Short mmCIF file of C-alpha atoms in Angstrom, two decimals:
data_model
loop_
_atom_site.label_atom_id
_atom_site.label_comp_id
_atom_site.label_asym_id
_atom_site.label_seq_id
_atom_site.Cartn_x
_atom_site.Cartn_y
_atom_site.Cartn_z
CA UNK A 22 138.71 149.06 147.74
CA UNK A 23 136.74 146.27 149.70
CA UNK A 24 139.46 144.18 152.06
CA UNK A 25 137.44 141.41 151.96
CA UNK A 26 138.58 138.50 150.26
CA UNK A 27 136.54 135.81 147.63
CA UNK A 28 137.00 132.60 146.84
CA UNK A 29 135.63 130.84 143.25
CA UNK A 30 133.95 127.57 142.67
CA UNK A 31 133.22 126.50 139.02
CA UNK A 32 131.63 123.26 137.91
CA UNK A 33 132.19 122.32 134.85
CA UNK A 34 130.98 119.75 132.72
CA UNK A 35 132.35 119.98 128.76
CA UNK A 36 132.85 123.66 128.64
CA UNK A 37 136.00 123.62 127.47
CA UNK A 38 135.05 126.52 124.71
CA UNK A 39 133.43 128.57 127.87
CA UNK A 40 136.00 127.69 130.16
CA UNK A 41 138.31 129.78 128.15
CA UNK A 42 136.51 132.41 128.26
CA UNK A 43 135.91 133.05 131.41
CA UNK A 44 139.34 132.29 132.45
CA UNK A 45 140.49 135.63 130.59
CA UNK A 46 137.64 137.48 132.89
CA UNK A 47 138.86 135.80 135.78
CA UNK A 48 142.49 136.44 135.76
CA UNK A 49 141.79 139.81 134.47
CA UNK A 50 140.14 140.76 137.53
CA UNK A 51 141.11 144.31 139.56
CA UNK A 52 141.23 142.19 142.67
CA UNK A 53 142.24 138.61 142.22
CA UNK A 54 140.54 135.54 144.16
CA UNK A 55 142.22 133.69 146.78
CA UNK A 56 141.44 130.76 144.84
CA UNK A 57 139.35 129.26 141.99
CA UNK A 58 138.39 125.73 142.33
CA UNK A 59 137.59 123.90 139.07
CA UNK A 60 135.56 121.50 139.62
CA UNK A 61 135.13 118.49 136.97
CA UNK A 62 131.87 116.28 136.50
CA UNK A 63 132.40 114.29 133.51
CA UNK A 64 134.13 116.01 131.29
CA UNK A 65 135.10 114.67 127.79
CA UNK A 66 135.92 117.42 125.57
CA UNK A 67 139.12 118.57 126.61
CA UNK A 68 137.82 120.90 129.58
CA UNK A 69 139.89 118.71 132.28
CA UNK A 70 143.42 119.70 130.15
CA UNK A 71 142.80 122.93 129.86
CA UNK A 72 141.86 123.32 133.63
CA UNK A 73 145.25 121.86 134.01
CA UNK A 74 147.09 124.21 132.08
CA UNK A 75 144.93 127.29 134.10
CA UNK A 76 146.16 125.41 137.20
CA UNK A 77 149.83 125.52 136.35
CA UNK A 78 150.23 128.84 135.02
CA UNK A 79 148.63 130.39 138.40
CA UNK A 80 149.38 128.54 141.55
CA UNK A 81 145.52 129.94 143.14
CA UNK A 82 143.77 128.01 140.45
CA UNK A 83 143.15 124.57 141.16
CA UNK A 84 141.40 120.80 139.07
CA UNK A 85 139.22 118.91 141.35
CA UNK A 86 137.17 115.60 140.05
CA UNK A 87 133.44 115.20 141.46
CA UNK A 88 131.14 112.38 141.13
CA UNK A 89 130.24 112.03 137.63
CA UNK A 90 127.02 112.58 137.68
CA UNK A 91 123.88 113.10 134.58
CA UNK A 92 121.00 112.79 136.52
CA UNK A 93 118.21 113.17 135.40
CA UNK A 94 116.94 116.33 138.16
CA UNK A 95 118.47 119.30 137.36
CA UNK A 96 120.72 121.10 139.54
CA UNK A 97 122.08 117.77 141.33
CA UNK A 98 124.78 117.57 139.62
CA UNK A 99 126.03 121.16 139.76
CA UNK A 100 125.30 121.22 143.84
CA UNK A 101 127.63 118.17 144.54
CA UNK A 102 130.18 119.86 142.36
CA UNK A 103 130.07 123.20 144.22
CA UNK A 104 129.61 120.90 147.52
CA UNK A 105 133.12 119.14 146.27
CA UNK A 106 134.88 122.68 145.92
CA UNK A 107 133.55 123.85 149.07
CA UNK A 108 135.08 120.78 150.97
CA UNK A 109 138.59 121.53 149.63
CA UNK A 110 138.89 125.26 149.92
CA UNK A 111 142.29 125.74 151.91
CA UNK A 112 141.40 129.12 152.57
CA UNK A 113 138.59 130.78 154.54
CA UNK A 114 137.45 133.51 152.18
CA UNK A 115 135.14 135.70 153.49
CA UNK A 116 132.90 135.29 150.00
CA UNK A 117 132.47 132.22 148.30
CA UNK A 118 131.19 132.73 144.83
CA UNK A 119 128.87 129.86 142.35
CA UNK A 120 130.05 130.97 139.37
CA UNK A 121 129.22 129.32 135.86
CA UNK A 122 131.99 128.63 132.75
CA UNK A 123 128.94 129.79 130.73
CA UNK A 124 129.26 133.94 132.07
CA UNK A 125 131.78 136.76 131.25
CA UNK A 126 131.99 139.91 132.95
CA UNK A 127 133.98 143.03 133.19
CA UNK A 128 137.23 143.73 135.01
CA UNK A 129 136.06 144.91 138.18
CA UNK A 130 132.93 142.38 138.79
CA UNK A 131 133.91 140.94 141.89
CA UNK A 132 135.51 144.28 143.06
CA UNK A 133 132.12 145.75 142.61
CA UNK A 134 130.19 142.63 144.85
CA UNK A 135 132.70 142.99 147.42
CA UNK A 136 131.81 146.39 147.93
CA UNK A 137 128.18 145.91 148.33
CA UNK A 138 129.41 143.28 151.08
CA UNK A 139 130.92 145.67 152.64
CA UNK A 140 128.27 148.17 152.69
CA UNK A 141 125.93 146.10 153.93
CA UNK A 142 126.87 143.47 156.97
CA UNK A 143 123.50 141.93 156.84
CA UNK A 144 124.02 141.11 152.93
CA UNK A 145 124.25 137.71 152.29
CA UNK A 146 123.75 136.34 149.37
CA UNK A 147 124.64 138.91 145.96
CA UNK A 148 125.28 139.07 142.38
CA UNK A 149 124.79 141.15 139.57
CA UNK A 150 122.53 141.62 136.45
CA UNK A 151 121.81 138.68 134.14
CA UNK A 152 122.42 139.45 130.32
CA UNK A 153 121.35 137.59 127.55
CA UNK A 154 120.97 137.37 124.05
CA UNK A 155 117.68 138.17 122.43
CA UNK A 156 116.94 138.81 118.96
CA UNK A 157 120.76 139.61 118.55
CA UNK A 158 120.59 142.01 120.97
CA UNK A 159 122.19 141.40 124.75
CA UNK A 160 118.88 142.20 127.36
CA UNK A 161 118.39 142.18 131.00
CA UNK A 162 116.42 139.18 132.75
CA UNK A 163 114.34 139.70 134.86
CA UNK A 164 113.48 138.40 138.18
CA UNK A 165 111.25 138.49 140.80
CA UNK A 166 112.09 139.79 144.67
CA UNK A 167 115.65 139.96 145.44
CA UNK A 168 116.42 136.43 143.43
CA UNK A 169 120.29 136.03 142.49
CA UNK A 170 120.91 134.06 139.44
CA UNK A 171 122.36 131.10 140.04
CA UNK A 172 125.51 131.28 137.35
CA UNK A 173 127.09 133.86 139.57
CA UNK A 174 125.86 133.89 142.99
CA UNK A 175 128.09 135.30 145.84
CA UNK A 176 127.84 134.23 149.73
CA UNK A 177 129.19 136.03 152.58
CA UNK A 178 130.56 133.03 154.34
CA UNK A 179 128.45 133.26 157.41
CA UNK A 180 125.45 133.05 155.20
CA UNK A 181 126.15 130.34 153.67
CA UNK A 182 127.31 128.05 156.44
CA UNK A 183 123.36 129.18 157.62
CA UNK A 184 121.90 128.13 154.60
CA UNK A 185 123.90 124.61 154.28
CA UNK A 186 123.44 122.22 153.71
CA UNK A 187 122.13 123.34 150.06
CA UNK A 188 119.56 121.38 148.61
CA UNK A 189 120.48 118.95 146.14
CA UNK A 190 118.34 119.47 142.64
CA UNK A 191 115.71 122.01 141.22
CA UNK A 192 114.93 124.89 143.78
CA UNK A 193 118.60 124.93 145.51
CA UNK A 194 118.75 128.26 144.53
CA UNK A 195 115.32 129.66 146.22
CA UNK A 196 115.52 127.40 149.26
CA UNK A 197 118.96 129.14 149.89
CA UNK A 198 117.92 132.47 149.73
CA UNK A 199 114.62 131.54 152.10
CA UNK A 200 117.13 129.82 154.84
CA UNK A 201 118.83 133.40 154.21
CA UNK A 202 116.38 135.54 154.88
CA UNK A 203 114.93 132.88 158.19
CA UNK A 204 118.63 133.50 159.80
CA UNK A 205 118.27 137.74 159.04
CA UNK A 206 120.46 137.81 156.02
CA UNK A 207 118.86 139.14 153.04
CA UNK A 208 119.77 139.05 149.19
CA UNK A 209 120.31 141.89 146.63
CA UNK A 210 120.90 142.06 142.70
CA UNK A 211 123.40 144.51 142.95
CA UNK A 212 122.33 147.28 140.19
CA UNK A 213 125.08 148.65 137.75
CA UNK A 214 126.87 144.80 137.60
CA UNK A 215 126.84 142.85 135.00
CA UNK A 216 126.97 139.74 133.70
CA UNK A 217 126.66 137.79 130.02
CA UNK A 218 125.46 134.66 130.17
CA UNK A 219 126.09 132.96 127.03
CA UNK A 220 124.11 129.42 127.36
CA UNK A 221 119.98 130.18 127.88
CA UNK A 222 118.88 129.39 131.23
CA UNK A 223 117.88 125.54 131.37
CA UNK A 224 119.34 124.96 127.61
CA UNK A 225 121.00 121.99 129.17
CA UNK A 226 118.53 120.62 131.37
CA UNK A 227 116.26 118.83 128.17
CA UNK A 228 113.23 119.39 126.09
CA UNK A 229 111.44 122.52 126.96
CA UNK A 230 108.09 120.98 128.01
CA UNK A 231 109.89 118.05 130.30
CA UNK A 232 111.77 121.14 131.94
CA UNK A 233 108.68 123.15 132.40
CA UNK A 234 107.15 119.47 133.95
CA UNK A 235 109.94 119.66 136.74
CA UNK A 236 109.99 123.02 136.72
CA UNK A 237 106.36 122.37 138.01
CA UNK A 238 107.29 119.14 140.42
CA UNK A 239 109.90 121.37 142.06
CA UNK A 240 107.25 124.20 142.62
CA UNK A 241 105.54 122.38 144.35
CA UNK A 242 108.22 120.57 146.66
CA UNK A 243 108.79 124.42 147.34
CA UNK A 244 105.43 125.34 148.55
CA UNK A 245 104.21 127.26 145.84
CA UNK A 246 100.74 128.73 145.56
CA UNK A 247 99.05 126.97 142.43
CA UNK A 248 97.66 130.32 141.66
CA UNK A 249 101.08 131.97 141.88
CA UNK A 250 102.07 129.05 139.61
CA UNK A 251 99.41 129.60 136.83
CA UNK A 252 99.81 132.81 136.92
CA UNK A 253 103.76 132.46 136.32
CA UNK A 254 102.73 129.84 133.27
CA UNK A 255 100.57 132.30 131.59
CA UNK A 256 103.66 135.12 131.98
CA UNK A 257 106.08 132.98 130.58
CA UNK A 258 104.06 131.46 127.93
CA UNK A 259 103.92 134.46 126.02
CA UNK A 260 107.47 133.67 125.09
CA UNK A 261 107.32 130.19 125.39
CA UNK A 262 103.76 127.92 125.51
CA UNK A 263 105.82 125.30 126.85
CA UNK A 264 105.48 127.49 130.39
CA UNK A 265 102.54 125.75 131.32
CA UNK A 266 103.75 122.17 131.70
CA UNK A 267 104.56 123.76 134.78
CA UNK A 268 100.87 123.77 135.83
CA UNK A 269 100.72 119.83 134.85
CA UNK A 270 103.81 119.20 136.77
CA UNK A 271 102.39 120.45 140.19
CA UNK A 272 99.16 118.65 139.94
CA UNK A 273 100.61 115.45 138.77
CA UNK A 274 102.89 116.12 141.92
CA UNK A 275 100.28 116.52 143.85
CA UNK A 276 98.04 113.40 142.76
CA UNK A 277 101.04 111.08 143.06
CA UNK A 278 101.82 112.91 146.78
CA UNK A 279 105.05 113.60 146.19
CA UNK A 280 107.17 114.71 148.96
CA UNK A 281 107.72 118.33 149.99
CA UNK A 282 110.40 120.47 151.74
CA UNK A 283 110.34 119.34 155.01
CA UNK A 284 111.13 122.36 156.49
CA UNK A 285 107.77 124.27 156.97
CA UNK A 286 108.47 127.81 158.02
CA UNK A 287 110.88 127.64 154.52
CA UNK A 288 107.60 126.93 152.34
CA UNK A 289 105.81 129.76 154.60
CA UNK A 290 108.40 132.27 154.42
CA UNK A 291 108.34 131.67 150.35
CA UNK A 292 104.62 131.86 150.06
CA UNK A 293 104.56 135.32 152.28
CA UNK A 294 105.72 136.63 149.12
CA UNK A 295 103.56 134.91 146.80
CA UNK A 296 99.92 136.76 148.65
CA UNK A 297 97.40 138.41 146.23
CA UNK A 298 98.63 141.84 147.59
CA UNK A 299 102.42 141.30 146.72
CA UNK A 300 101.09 140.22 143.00
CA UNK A 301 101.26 143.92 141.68
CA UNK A 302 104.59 143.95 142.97
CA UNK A 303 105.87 141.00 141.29
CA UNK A 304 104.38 141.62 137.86
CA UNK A 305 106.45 145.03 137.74
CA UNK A 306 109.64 142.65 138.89
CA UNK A 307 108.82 140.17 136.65
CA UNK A 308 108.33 143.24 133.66
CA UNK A 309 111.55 145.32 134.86
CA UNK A 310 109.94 148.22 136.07
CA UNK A 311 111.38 147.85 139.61
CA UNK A 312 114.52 147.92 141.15
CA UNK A 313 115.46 144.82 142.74
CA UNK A 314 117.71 146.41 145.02
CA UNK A 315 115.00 148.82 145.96
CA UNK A 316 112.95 145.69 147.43
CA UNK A 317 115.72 144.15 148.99
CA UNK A 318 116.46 147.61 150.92
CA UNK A 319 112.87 147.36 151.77
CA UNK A 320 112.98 143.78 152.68
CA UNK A 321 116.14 144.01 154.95
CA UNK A 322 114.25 147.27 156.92
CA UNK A 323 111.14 145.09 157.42
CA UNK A 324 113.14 142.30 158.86
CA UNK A 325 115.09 144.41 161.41
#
């Protein structure tokens, strides 16, 4: 069993129904966190009480209150809140895990991710395989590279105090892993781990076709390839048409010269991977017919 120890983060916002859930993963765990960190935004459905009563029947559990915040970009509000936790962790854990009220997981999850930590030193940011429900039926996402899902995404601490400050709103969680893999860490799906995640991704963040519109802003704040990005619409779009408001959102972005990511070797390092010769190699990602840990293996060798 891994000696390293975790710490959890949760921002929650009216999950009171979720929150109880994953409290009876969490405290079921085969190796217990140093501490979880609730972290309030808002809340109005009973979530802050029952983080209360978590807190006082185990002293590592504790209620924080962040800015309440509904912005209108999504992913600002959940960034302060894991910013807030981050700030008040009295221990130094030596992972710090994002995790969602919207997951559930087996009994040894985080044993599991603290293993592949401790495989690999140069492992830096990790998490498992995304479920959800399709048709009545509980499916693997699928992603492309080595992405970690946001609702449960673990950092060794060293990585993350590279990769902080995070950015604040759509695109936190790729700008992360590209400061990651700038400072030699790189980023693994860790195959054989799971995790449910019982909300779809971006349920919360609006209509479909005004997320796909930001969706398409923050692609190109990113530095995107508006090829890359068409070809990503049409993909999606089989599922959903609403996929290519993505391709309005970038050129509208464009027209109105909207700012981008400052940082210029972070919108190279993400468009390395978006070259016409990597494209056969992300359709297979993007199709599950490659490992993601595979490419990560290959990406760390290439980068030492």
């Amino acid at each position: 069993m891994s000696s390293l120890t975790y710490g959890l983060v949760t921002p929650v916002r009216d999950e009171r129904v979720n929150l109880e859930r994953l409290a009876g993963c969490v405290c079921g765990q085969t190796v217990a966190p140093a501490e979880w960190l609730l972290v309030d935004n808002g809340s109005t459905d009973g979530t802050v009480e029952l983080s209360q009563a978590l807190a006082h029947a185990h002293p590592w559990i504790r209620v924080l209150q962040s800015e309440a915040t509904r912005s209108a970009e999504p992913g600002l509000p959940i960034v302060r809140a894991f910013t807030t936790g981050l700030a008040a962790l009295r221990e130094e854990p030596d992972v710090v895990v994002k995790l969602d009220a919207d997951v559930s997981f087996s009994e040894d999850h985080f044993e599991r991710l603290l293993e592949a930590f401790d495989r690999e030193p140069r492992l830096g940011i990790a998490g498992g395989v995304c479920f959800e429900l399709e048709a009545g039926e509980w499916r693997p996402t699928h992603v492309t590279g080595a992405h970690v899902r946001g609702a449960v995404r673990a950092y060794r601490r060293a990585c993350l105090d590279d990769v902080s400050p995070l950015e604040a709103g759509l695109g936190w969680d790729t700008i992360d892993e590209l400061k990651a893999a700038r400072a030699g860490w790189h980023t693994e799906v860790v195959e054989g781990v799971r995790f449910d995640h019982h909300r779809p991704l971006g349920a919360r963040d609006g209509k479909r076709w005004s997320r796909a519109l930001r969706q398409g802003r923050a692609a190109r704040y990113m530095g995107y390839r508006l090829w890359y990005l068409g070809a990503r619409a049409v993909f999606r779009a089989r599922k959903d048409p609403a996929a290519f408001a993505m391709i309005w959102g970038y050129v509208t972005s464009a027209y109105r010269r909207e700012p981008v990511l400052a940082d210029e070797t972070i919108r190279e390092e993400l468009r390395r991977g978006q070259r016409l010769s990597e494209l056969p190699i992300r359709v297979l990602e993007a199709l599950g017919r490659r490992r993601t840990a595979a490419y990560a293996s290959r990406r760390s060798s290439n980068s030492t």
